[in-house]
Amino acid sequence: MPQPYRRILLKLSGEVLMGPGGLSIDPEVTARVASEIANAKAMGFELCVVVGGGNIFRGIAAAAKGFERATADYMGMLATVMNALAVQNALEAIGVETRVQSAIPMASVCEPYIRRRAERHLEKGRIVIFAAGTGNPFFTTDTGAALRAAEMKCDALFKGTSVDGVYDADPKKVASAKRYDTIDYSTVLANDLKVMDASAVALCRDNNIPIVVFNIREQGNLARVLAGEGVATIVTRENG
Ligand code: UDP
């Protein structure tokens, strides 16, 4: 059954841009991710993209090594801007029009985040890539994604990861781990299931935005999941 969504927000962890050779931003891998996004666009969806920065810098990890947390988080947010530019570059190389909007204004690099302007870009058929998360330290790009999904009135948040959904235990460690087809927000929060940060899940719950967790590393999977055919877990309200 095709998904009942028109406008979606795609959250990509920075790690999905990494290649086997250890490059933080691997051009080939980034081009493949861009072609997945372009296919989704060609299917008629309006697309917002939020990219993380974990492939380059994570504030919390740096803070554990002695960095001041807020400074480290700002560095992390700057890393997301690099990733956003890399995704923009790869999309424009295949003829897809995009705009990058950053929550931290940097006028010579990209647009500042302006919700109404982002709306106009979507109306014109452009993909809008949101960078720098929420613009505030002590948050993550998961929460930034949930926030932008709510602001942009997205019908769903698609979380592209390296597993094919939400499990009741870590599938890499527990062979009998069971994948959920659907699960409700409260169970995710109560059992601390690794979907997104609790603040991101709560924001989606409060705004009734379904979270679709799927494997973005598998070629063609985004399009399949968008067509309602791929393997994924959908996090929604109780009873759908
Ligand atoms: N970050 C932040 N505020 C935000 C979003 C991100 O301070 O609103 C920082 C934080 O240090 C985080 C880093 O940017 O570790 C990279 O983002 P994230 O870890 O969410 O990236 P991902 O895991 O999705 O690659």
PDB file of C-alpha atoms and ligand atoms in Angstrom:
ATOM      1  CA  MET A   1       0.000   0.000   0.000  1.00  0.00           C
ATOM      2  CA  PRO A   2       1.503   3.401  -0.914  1.00  0.00           C
ATOM      3  CA  GLN A   3       2.290   5.674   2.015  1.00  0.00           C
ATOM      4  CA  PRO A   4      -0.288   8.404   2.614  1.00  0.00           C
ATOM      5  CA  TYR A   5       2.382  11.084   2.775  1.00  0.00           C
ATOM      6  CA  ARG A   6       2.971  14.101   0.579  1.00  0.00           C
ATOM      7  CA  ARG A   7       5.657  16.085   2.363  1.00  0.00           C
ATOM      8  CA  ILE A   8       8.337  14.223   4.246  1.00  0.00           C
ATOM      9  CA  LEU A   9      11.383  15.082   6.269  1.00  0.00           C
ATOM     10  CA  LEU A  10      14.346  12.792   5.745  1.00  0.00           C
ATOM     11  CA  LYS A  11      16.822  12.641   8.622  1.00  0.00           C
ATOM     12  CA  LEU A  12      20.257  11.375   7.657  1.00  0.00           C
ATOM     13  CA  SER A  13      22.912  10.654  10.248  1.00  0.00           C
ATOM     14  CA  GLY A  14      26.291  12.016   9.248  1.00  0.00           C
ATOM     15  CA  GLU A  15      27.576   8.452   9.272  1.00  0.00           C
ATOM     16  CA  VAL A  16      25.599   7.539   6.158  1.00  0.00           C
ATOM     17  CA  LEU A  17      28.004   9.712   4.151  1.00  0.00           C
ATOM     18  CA  MET A  18      31.057   7.771   5.340  1.00  0.00           C
ATOM     19  CA  GLY A  19      32.773   5.311   3.049  1.00  0.00           C
ATOM     20  CA  PRO A  20      34.588   2.049   3.618  1.00  0.00           C
ATOM     21  CA  GLY A  21      37.928   3.836   3.222  1.00  0.00           C
ATOM     22  CA  GLY A  22      37.252   5.889   6.355  1.00  0.00           C
ATOM     23  CA  LEU A  23      36.641   9.207   4.582  1.00  0.00           C
ATOM     24  CA  SER A  24      34.214  11.319   6.645  1.00  0.00           C
ATOM     25  CA  ILE A  25      32.441  12.436   3.489  1.00  0.00           C
ATOM     26  CA  ASP A  26      32.938   9.855   0.767  1.00  0.00           C
ATOM     27  CA  PRO A  27      32.023  11.335  -2.643  1.00  0.00           C
ATOM     28  CA  GLU A  28      30.766   8.003  -4.041  1.00  0.00           C
ATOM     29  CA  VAL A  29      28.662   7.210  -1.003  1.00  0.00           C
ATOM     30  CA  THR A  30      27.298  10.759  -0.935  1.00  0.00           C
ATOM     31  CA  ALA A  31      26.396  10.502  -4.626  1.00  0.00           C
ATOM     32  CA  ARG A  32      24.501   7.263  -3.941  1.00  0.00           C
ATOM     33  CA  VAL A  33      22.569   8.869  -1.069  1.00  0.00           C
ATOM     34  CA  ALA A  34      21.795  11.822  -3.370  1.00  0.00           C
ATOM     35  CA  SER A  35      20.417   9.497  -6.039  1.00  0.00           C
ATOM     36  CA  GLU A  36      18.122   7.901  -3.436  1.00  0.00           C
ATOM     37  CA  ILE A  37      16.856  11.364  -2.512  1.00  0.00           C
ATOM     38  CA  ALA A  38      16.437  12.307  -6.185  1.00  0.00           C
ATOM     39  CA  ASN A  39      14.350   9.151  -6.763  1.00  0.00           C
ATOM     40  CA  ALA A  40      12.091  10.075  -3.864  1.00  0.00           C
ATOM     41  CA  LYS A  41      11.668  13.532  -5.359  1.00  0.00           C
ATOM     42  CA  ALA A  42      10.850  12.007  -8.750  1.00  0.00           C
ATOM     43  CA  MET A  43       8.087   9.981  -7.067  1.00  0.00           C
ATOM     44  CA  GLY A  44       6.363  13.298  -6.349  1.00  0.00           C
ATOM     45  CA  PHE A  45       7.170  13.794  -2.683  1.00  0.00           C
ATOM     46  CA  GLU A  46       8.057  17.189  -1.245  1.00  0.00           C
ATOM     47  CA  LEU A  47      11.316  16.725   0.579  1.00  0.00           C
ATOM     48  CA  CYS A  48      13.021  18.358   3.509  1.00  0.00           C
ATOM     49  CA  VAL A  49      16.371  16.897   4.574  1.00  0.00           C
ATOM     50  CA  VAL A  50      18.164  17.231   7.901  1.00  0.00           C
ATOM     51  CA  VAL A  51      21.750  15.989   8.070  1.00  0.00           C
ATOM     52  CA  GLY A  52      23.671  15.149  11.215  1.00  0.00           C
ATOM     53  CA  GLY A  53      27.358  15.647  11.832  1.00  0.00           C
ATOM     54  CA  GLY A  54      28.429  12.540  13.715  1.00  0.00           C
ATOM     55  CA  ASN A  55      30.782  11.465  10.916  1.00  0.00           C
ATOM     56  CA  ILE A  56      32.883  14.560  11.677  1.00  0.00           C
ATOM     57  CA  PHE A  57      32.286  15.782  15.213  1.00  0.00           C
ATOM     58  CA  ARG A  58      29.991  14.960  18.131  1.00  0.00           C
ATOM     59  CA  GLY A  59      29.794  17.449  20.966  1.00  0.00           C
ATOM     60  CA  ILE A  60      29.087  14.946  23.690  1.00  0.00           C
ATOM     61  CA  ALA A  61      32.047  12.740  22.732  1.00  0.00           C
ATOM     62  CA  ALA A  62      34.384  15.743  22.648  1.00  0.00           C
ATOM     63  CA  ALA A  63      33.034  16.949  26.018  1.00  0.00           C
ATOM     64  CA  ALA A  64      33.918  13.559  27.493  1.00  0.00           C
ATOM     65  CA  LYS A  65      37.500  14.244  26.447  1.00  0.00           C
ATOM     66  CA  GLY A  66      37.616  17.622  28.150  1.00  0.00           C
ATOM     67  CA  PHE A  67      36.074  20.067  25.654  1.00  0.00           C
ATOM     68  CA  GLU A  68      33.623  22.555  27.053  1.00  0.00           C
ATOM     69  CA  ARG A  69      30.252  21.079  26.071  1.00  0.00           C
ATOM     70  CA  ALA A  70      28.647  24.149  24.494  1.00  0.00           C
ATOM     71  CA  THR A  71      31.736  24.904  22.394  1.00  0.00           C
ATOM     72  CA  ALA A  72      31.930  21.290  21.306  1.00  0.00           C
ATOM     73  CA  ASP A  73      28.260  21.344  20.340  1.00  0.00           C
ATOM     74  CA  TYR A  74      28.770  24.442  18.199  1.00  0.00           C
ATOM     75  CA  MET A  75      31.606  22.601  16.467  1.00  0.00           C
ATOM     76  CA  GLY A  76      29.230  19.678  15.918  1.00  0.00           C
ATOM     77  CA  MET A  77      26.656  22.012  14.389  1.00  0.00           C
ATOM     78  CA  LEU A  78      29.306  23.415  12.029  1.00  0.00           C
ATOM     79  CA  ALA A  79      30.055  19.826  10.977  1.00  0.00           C
ATOM     80  CA  THR A  80      26.426  19.409   9.912  1.00  0.00           C
ATOM     81  CA  VAL A  81      26.811  22.418   7.608  1.00  0.00           C
ATOM     82  CA  MET A  82      29.704  20.699   5.816  1.00  0.00           C
ATOM     83  CA  ASN A  83      27.561  17.601   5.365  1.00  0.00           C
ATOM     84  CA  ALA A  84      24.628  19.672   4.132  1.00  0.00           C
ATOM     85  CA  LEU A  85      26.847  21.312   1.503  1.00  0.00           C
ATOM     86  CA  ALA A  86      28.129  17.880   0.449  1.00  0.00           C
ATOM     87  CA  VAL A  87      24.577  16.574  -0.022  1.00  0.00           C
ATOM     88  CA  GLN A  88      23.588  19.761  -1.873  1.00  0.00           C
ATOM     89  CA  ASN A  89      26.596  19.402  -4.137  1.00  0.00           C
ATOM     90  CA  ALA A  90      25.769  15.779  -4.923  1.00  0.00           C
ATOM     91  CA  LEU A  91      22.109  16.567  -5.607  1.00  0.00           C
ATOM     92  CA  GLU A  92      22.879  19.507  -7.869  1.00  0.00           C
ATOM     93  CA  ALA A  93      25.384  17.361  -9.773  1.00  0.00           C
ATOM     94  CA  ILE A  94      22.408  15.247 -10.882  1.00  0.00           C
ATOM     95  CA  GLY A  95      20.212  18.230 -11.668  1.00  0.00           C
ATOM     96  CA  VAL A  96      18.112  18.430  -8.501  1.00  0.00           C
ATOM     97  CA  GLU A  97      17.488  21.958  -7.279  1.00  0.00           C
ATOM     98  CA  THR A  98      18.192  22.474  -3.598  1.00  0.00           C
ATOM     99  CA  ARG A  99      18.662  25.128  -0.959  1.00  0.00           C
ATOM    100  CA  VAL A 100      20.597  24.797   2.274  1.00  0.00           C
ATOM    101  CA  GLN A 101      19.246  26.705   5.257  1.00  0.00           C
ATOM    102  CA  SER A 102      21.314  26.904   8.422  1.00  0.00           C
ATOM    103  CA  ALA A 103      19.997  27.468  11.943  1.00  0.00           C
ATOM    104  CA  ILE A 104      23.259  29.345  12.549  1.00  0.00           C
ATOM    105  CA  PRO A 105      23.317  32.187  10.010  1.00  0.00           C
ATOM    106  CA  MET A 106      26.346  32.186   7.709  1.00  0.00           C
ATOM    107  CA  ALA A 107      25.336  34.371   4.826  1.00  0.00           C
ATOM    108  CA  SER A 108      28.217  33.679   2.472  1.00  0.00           C
ATOM    109  CA  VAL A 109      27.738  29.919   2.643  1.00  0.00           C
ATOM    110  CA  CYS A 110      23.987  29.295   2.656  1.00  0.00           C
ATOM    111  CA  GLU A 111      20.647  30.814   3.549  1.00  0.00           C
ATOM    112  CA  PRO A 112      19.635  31.386   7.137  1.00  0.00           C
ATOM    113  CA  TYR A 113      16.703  29.287   8.334  1.00  0.00           C
ATOM    114  CA  ILE A 114      13.525  31.168   7.467  1.00  0.00           C
ATOM    115  CA  ARG A 115      10.457  28.975   7.661  1.00  0.00           C
ATOM    116  CA  ARG A 116       8.375  30.906   5.146  1.00  0.00           C
ATOM    117  CA  ARG A 117      11.197  30.974   2.662  1.00  0.00           C
ATOM    118  CA  ALA A 118      11.704  27.238   3.091  1.00  0.00           C
ATOM    119  CA  GLU A 119       8.003  26.789   2.385  1.00  0.00           C
ATOM    120  CA  ARG A 120       8.356  28.764  -0.849  1.00  0.00           C
ATOM    121  CA  HIS A 121      11.316  26.614  -1.928  1.00  0.00           C
ATOM    122  CA  LEU A 122       9.245  23.471  -1.428  1.00  0.00           C
ATOM    123  CA  GLU A 123       6.371  24.974  -3.428  1.00  0.00           C
ATOM    124  CA  LYS A 124       8.841  25.602  -6.251  1.00  0.00           C
ATOM    125  CA  GLY A 125       9.892  21.957  -6.191  1.00  0.00           C
ATOM    126  CA  ARG A 126      13.239  22.445  -4.493  1.00  0.00           C
ATOM    127  CA  ILE A 127      14.625  20.189  -1.814  1.00  0.00           C
ATOM    128  CA  VAL A 128      15.423  22.109   1.352  1.00  0.00           C
ATOM    129  CA  ILE A 129      18.376  20.853   3.395  1.00  0.00           C
ATOM    130  CA  PHE A 130      18.343  22.083   6.970  1.00  0.00           C
ATOM    131  CA  ALA A 131      21.750  22.423   8.603  1.00  0.00           C
ATOM    132  CA  ALA A 132      23.075  23.249  12.101  1.00  0.00           C
ATOM    133  CA  GLY A 133      20.348  21.314  13.894  1.00  0.00           C
ATOM    134  CA  THR A 134      18.273  23.506  16.170  1.00  0.00           C
ATOM    135  CA  GLY A 135      21.038  26.117  16.365  1.00  0.00           C
ATOM    136  CA  ASN A 136      21.373  25.432  20.106  1.00  0.00           C
ATOM    137  CA  PRO A 137      23.938  23.399  22.035  1.00  0.00           C
ATOM    138  CA  PHE A 138      22.757  20.470  24.172  1.00  0.00           C
ATOM    139  CA  PHE A 139      20.491  19.264  21.379  1.00  0.00           C
ATOM    140  CA  THR A 140      20.991  16.816  18.541  1.00  0.00           C
ATOM    141  CA  THR A 141      20.032  16.802  14.906  1.00  0.00           C
ATOM    142  CA  ASP A 142      17.320  14.221  15.712  1.00  0.00           C
ATOM    143  CA  THR A 143      15.559  16.896  17.719  1.00  0.00           C
ATOM    144  CA  GLY A 144      16.337  19.409  14.974  1.00  0.00           C
ATOM    145  CA  ALA A 145      14.676  17.037  12.512  1.00  0.00           C
ATOM    146  CA  ALA A 146      11.564  16.652  14.666  1.00  0.00           C
ATOM    147  CA  LEU A 147      11.383  20.422  15.119  1.00  0.00           C
ATOM    148  CA  ARG A 148      11.680  21.166  11.399  1.00  0.00           C
ATOM    149  CA  ALA A 149       9.209  18.381  10.577  1.00  0.00           C
ATOM    150  CA  ALA A 150       6.678  20.054  12.880  1.00  0.00           C
ATOM    151  CA  GLU A 151       7.391  23.571  11.607  1.00  0.00           C
ATOM    152  CA  MET A 152       7.237  22.534   7.963  1.00  0.00           C
ATOM    153  CA  LYS A 153       4.080  20.483   8.572  1.00  0.00           C
ATOM    154  CA  CYS A 154       5.686  17.309   7.266  1.00  0.00           C
ATOM    155  CA  ASP A 155       3.445  14.245   7.124  1.00  0.00           C
ATOM    156  CA  ALA A 156       6.202  11.947   8.396  1.00  0.00           C
ATOM    157  CA  LEU A 157       9.796  11.893   9.550  1.00  0.00           C
ATOM    158  CA  PHE A 158      11.893   9.271   7.758  1.00  0.00           C
ATOM    159  CA  LYS A 159      14.923   8.286   9.784  1.00  0.00           C
ATOM    160  CA  GLY A 160      17.552   6.689   7.560  1.00  0.00           C
ATOM    161  CA  THR A 161      19.875   4.457   9.593  1.00  0.00           C
ATOM    162  CA  SER A 162      21.974   1.336   9.093  1.00  0.00           C
ATOM    163  CA  VAL A 163      19.345  -1.053  10.509  1.00  0.00           C
ATOM    164  CA  ASP A 164      16.007  -1.881   8.953  1.00  0.00           C
ATOM    165  CA  GLY A 165      13.768  -0.747  11.796  1.00  0.00           C
ATOM    166  CA  VAL A 166      13.208  -0.831  15.534  1.00  0.00           C
ATOM    167  CA  TYR A 167      13.985  -4.049  17.426  1.00  0.00           C
ATOM    168  CA  ASP A 168      13.212  -5.184  20.958  1.00  0.00           C
ATOM    169  CA  ALA A 169      16.968  -5.808  21.457  1.00  0.00           C
ATOM    170  CA  ASP A 170      20.134  -4.993  19.527  1.00  0.00           C
ATOM    171  CA  PRO A 171      19.888  -7.226  16.410  1.00  0.00           C
ATOM    172  CA  LYS A 172      23.676  -7.160  16.038  1.00  0.00           C
ATOM    173  CA  LYS A 173      24.069  -8.772  19.470  1.00  0.00           C
ATOM    174  CA  VAL A 174      20.865 -10.764  20.065  1.00  0.00           C
ATOM    175  CA  ALA A 175      20.066 -13.265  17.305  1.00  0.00           C
ATOM    176  CA  SER A 176      16.431 -13.636  18.416  1.00  0.00           C
ATOM    177  CA  ALA A 177      15.770  -9.864  18.415  1.00  0.00           C
ATOM    178  CA  LYS A 178      12.353  -9.090  16.970  1.00  0.00           C
ATOM    179  CA  ARG A 179      11.643  -6.179  14.606  1.00  0.00           C
ATOM    180  CA  TYR A 180       8.442  -4.224  15.067  1.00  0.00           C
ATOM    181  CA  ASP A 181       6.346  -3.301  12.007  1.00  0.00           C
ATOM    182  CA  THR A 182       4.656  -0.595  14.039  1.00  0.00           C
ATOM    183  CA  ILE A 183       5.133   0.570  17.593  1.00  0.00           C
ATOM    184  CA  ASP A 184       3.703   3.477  19.571  1.00  0.00           C
ATOM    185  CA  TYR A 185       5.646   6.484  20.870  1.00  0.00           C
ATOM    186  CA  SER A 186       4.984   5.641  24.532  1.00  0.00           C
ATOM    187  CA  THR A 187       6.480   2.145  24.239  1.00  0.00           C
ATOM    188  CA  VAL A 188       9.545   3.563  22.520  1.00  0.00           C
ATOM    189  CA  LEU A 189       9.987   6.103  25.320  1.00  0.00           C
ATOM    190  CA  ALA A 190       9.139   3.747  28.208  1.00  0.00           C
ATOM    191  CA  ASN A 191      11.519   1.013  26.981  1.00  0.00           C
ATOM    192  CA  ASP A 192      14.195   3.479  25.872  1.00  0.00           C
ATOM    193  CA  LEU A 193      14.293   1.849  22.431  1.00  0.00           C
ATOM    194  CA  LYS A 194      16.996   3.263  20.220  1.00  0.00           C
ATOM    195  CA  VAL A 195      14.981   5.137  17.616  1.00  0.00           C
ATOM    196  CA  MET A 196      15.851   8.777  18.146  1.00  0.00           C
ATOM    197  CA  ASP A 197      16.513  10.913  21.227  1.00  0.00           C
ATOM    198  CA  ALA A 198      13.675  11.006  23.719  1.00  0.00           C
ATOM    199  CA  SER A 199      13.154  14.728  23.052  1.00  0.00           C
ATOM    200  CA  ALA A 200      12.786  14.057  19.312  1.00  0.00           C
ATOM    201  CA  VAL A 201      10.340  11.187  19.884  1.00  0.00           C
ATOM    202  CA  ALA A 202       8.326  13.305  22.329  1.00  0.00           C
ATOM    203  CA  LEU A 203       8.155  16.195  19.853  1.00  0.00           C
ATOM    204  CA  CYS A 204       6.899  13.836  17.139  1.00  0.00           C
ATOM    205  CA  ARG A 205       4.370  12.323  19.541  1.00  0.00           C
ATOM    206  CA  ASP A 206       3.058  15.735  20.608  1.00  0.00           C
ATOM    207  CA  ASN A 207       2.635  16.768  16.975  1.00  0.00           C
ATOM    208  CA  ASN A 208       1.460  13.358  15.782  1.00  0.00           C
ATOM    209  CA  ILE A 209       4.248  12.954  13.221  1.00  0.00           C
ATOM    210  CA  PRO A 210       4.912   9.287  12.368  1.00  0.00           C
ATOM    211  CA  ILE A 211       8.574   8.242  12.461  1.00  0.00           C
ATOM    212  CA  VAL A 212       9.562   5.753   9.773  1.00  0.00           C
ATOM    213  CA  VAL A 213      12.825   3.979  10.640  1.00  0.00           C
ATOM    214  CA  PHE A 214      14.493   2.260   7.694  1.00  0.00           C
ATOM    215  CA  ASN A 215      17.870   1.229   6.305  1.00  0.00           C
ATOM    216  CA  ILE A 216      19.198   3.923   3.969  1.00  0.00           C
ATOM    217  CA  ARG A 217      22.356   1.955   3.167  1.00  0.00           C
ATOM    218  CA  GLU A 218      20.411  -0.533   1.075  1.00  0.00           C
ATOM    219  CA  GLN A 219      20.184   0.619  -2.530  1.00  0.00           C
ATOM    220  CA  GLY A 220      16.675   1.664  -3.593  1.00  0.00           C
ATOM    221  CA  ASN A 221      15.270   1.252  -0.105  1.00  0.00           C
ATOM    222  CA  LEU A 222      14.045   4.814   0.423  1.00  0.00           C
ATOM    223  CA  ALA A 223      11.903   4.587  -2.720  1.00  0.00           C
ATOM    224  CA  ARG A 224      10.595   1.151  -1.681  1.00  0.00           C
ATOM    225  CA  VAL A 225       9.671   2.330   1.796  1.00  0.00           C
ATOM    226  CA  LEU A 226       8.008   5.428   0.331  1.00  0.00           C
ATOM    227  CA  ALA A 227       6.000   3.160  -1.942  1.00  0.00           C
ATOM    228  CA  GLY A 228       4.945   1.160   1.128  1.00  0.00           C
ATOM    229  CA  GLU A 229       6.885  -1.905  -0.007  1.00  0.00           C
ATOM    230  CA  GLY A 230      10.156  -1.804   1.900  1.00  0.00           C
ATOM    231  CA  VAL A 231      11.067  -3.065   5.356  1.00  0.00           C
ATOM    232  CA  ALA A 232      10.693  -0.421   8.057  1.00  0.00           C
ATOM    233  CA  THR A 233       9.219   0.273  11.478  1.00  0.00           C
ATOM    234  CA  ILE A 234       6.605   2.992  11.824  1.00  0.00           C
ATOM    235  CA  VAL A 235       6.360   4.727  15.181  1.00  0.00           C
ATOM    236  CA  THR A 236       2.883   6.195  15.653  1.00  0.00           C
ATOM    237  CA  ARG A 237       0.193   6.794  18.248  1.00  0.00           C
ATOM    238  CA  GLU A 238      -1.342   3.805  19.969  1.00  0.00           C
ATOM    239  CA  ASN A 239      -3.802   2.135  17.587  1.00  0.00           C
ATOM    240  CA  GLY A 240      -2.158   3.850  14.621  1.00  0.00           C
TER     241      GLY A 240
HETATM  242  N1  UDP B   1      24.299  19.691  17.716  1.00  0.00           N
HETATM  243  C1  UDP B   1      23.880  20.634  18.643  1.00  0.00           C
HETATM  244  N2  UDP B   1      22.603  21.134  18.547  1.00  0.00           N
HETATM  245  C2  UDP B   1      21.713  20.706  17.623  1.00  0.00           C
HETATM  246  C3  UDP B   1      22.138  19.731  16.682  1.00  0.00           C
HETATM  247  C4  UDP B   1      23.433  19.233  16.760  1.00  0.00           C
HETATM  248  O1  UDP B   1      24.632  21.037  19.511  1.00  0.00           O
HETATM  249  O2  UDP B   1      20.583  21.211  17.586  1.00  0.00           O
HETATM  250  C5  UDP B   1      25.705  19.210  17.745  1.00  0.00           C
HETATM  251  C6  UDP B   1      25.965  18.134  18.784  1.00  0.00           C
HETATM  252  O3  UDP B   1      27.261  18.338  19.310  1.00  0.00           O
HETATM  253  C7  UDP B   1      25.945  16.868  17.943  1.00  0.00           C
HETATM  254  C8  UDP B   1      26.575  17.333  16.652  1.00  0.00           C
HETATM  255  O4  UDP B   1      26.054  18.655  16.475  1.00  0.00           O
HETATM  256  O5  UDP B   1      26.710  15.824  18.547  1.00  0.00           O
HETATM  257  C9  UDP B   1      26.271  16.479  15.447  1.00  0.00           C
HETATM  258  O6  UDP B   1      24.906  16.163  15.402  1.00  0.00           O
HETATM  259  P1  UDP B   1      24.350  14.678  15.678  1.00  0.00           P
HETATM  260  O7  UDP B   1      25.163  14.010  16.734  1.00  0.00           O
HETATM  261  O8  UDP B   1      22.889  14.786  15.911  1.00  0.00           O
HETATM  262  O9  UDP B   1      24.632  13.982  14.269  1.00  0.00           O
HETATM  263  P2  UDP B   1      24.263  12.531  13.746  1.00  0.00           P
HETATM  264  O10 UDP B   1      24.385  11.570  14.885  1.00  0.00           O
HETATM  265  O11 UDP B   1      22.871  12.584  13.235  1.00  0.00           O
HETATM  266  O12 UDP B   1      25.250  12.291  12.648  1.00  0.00           O
END
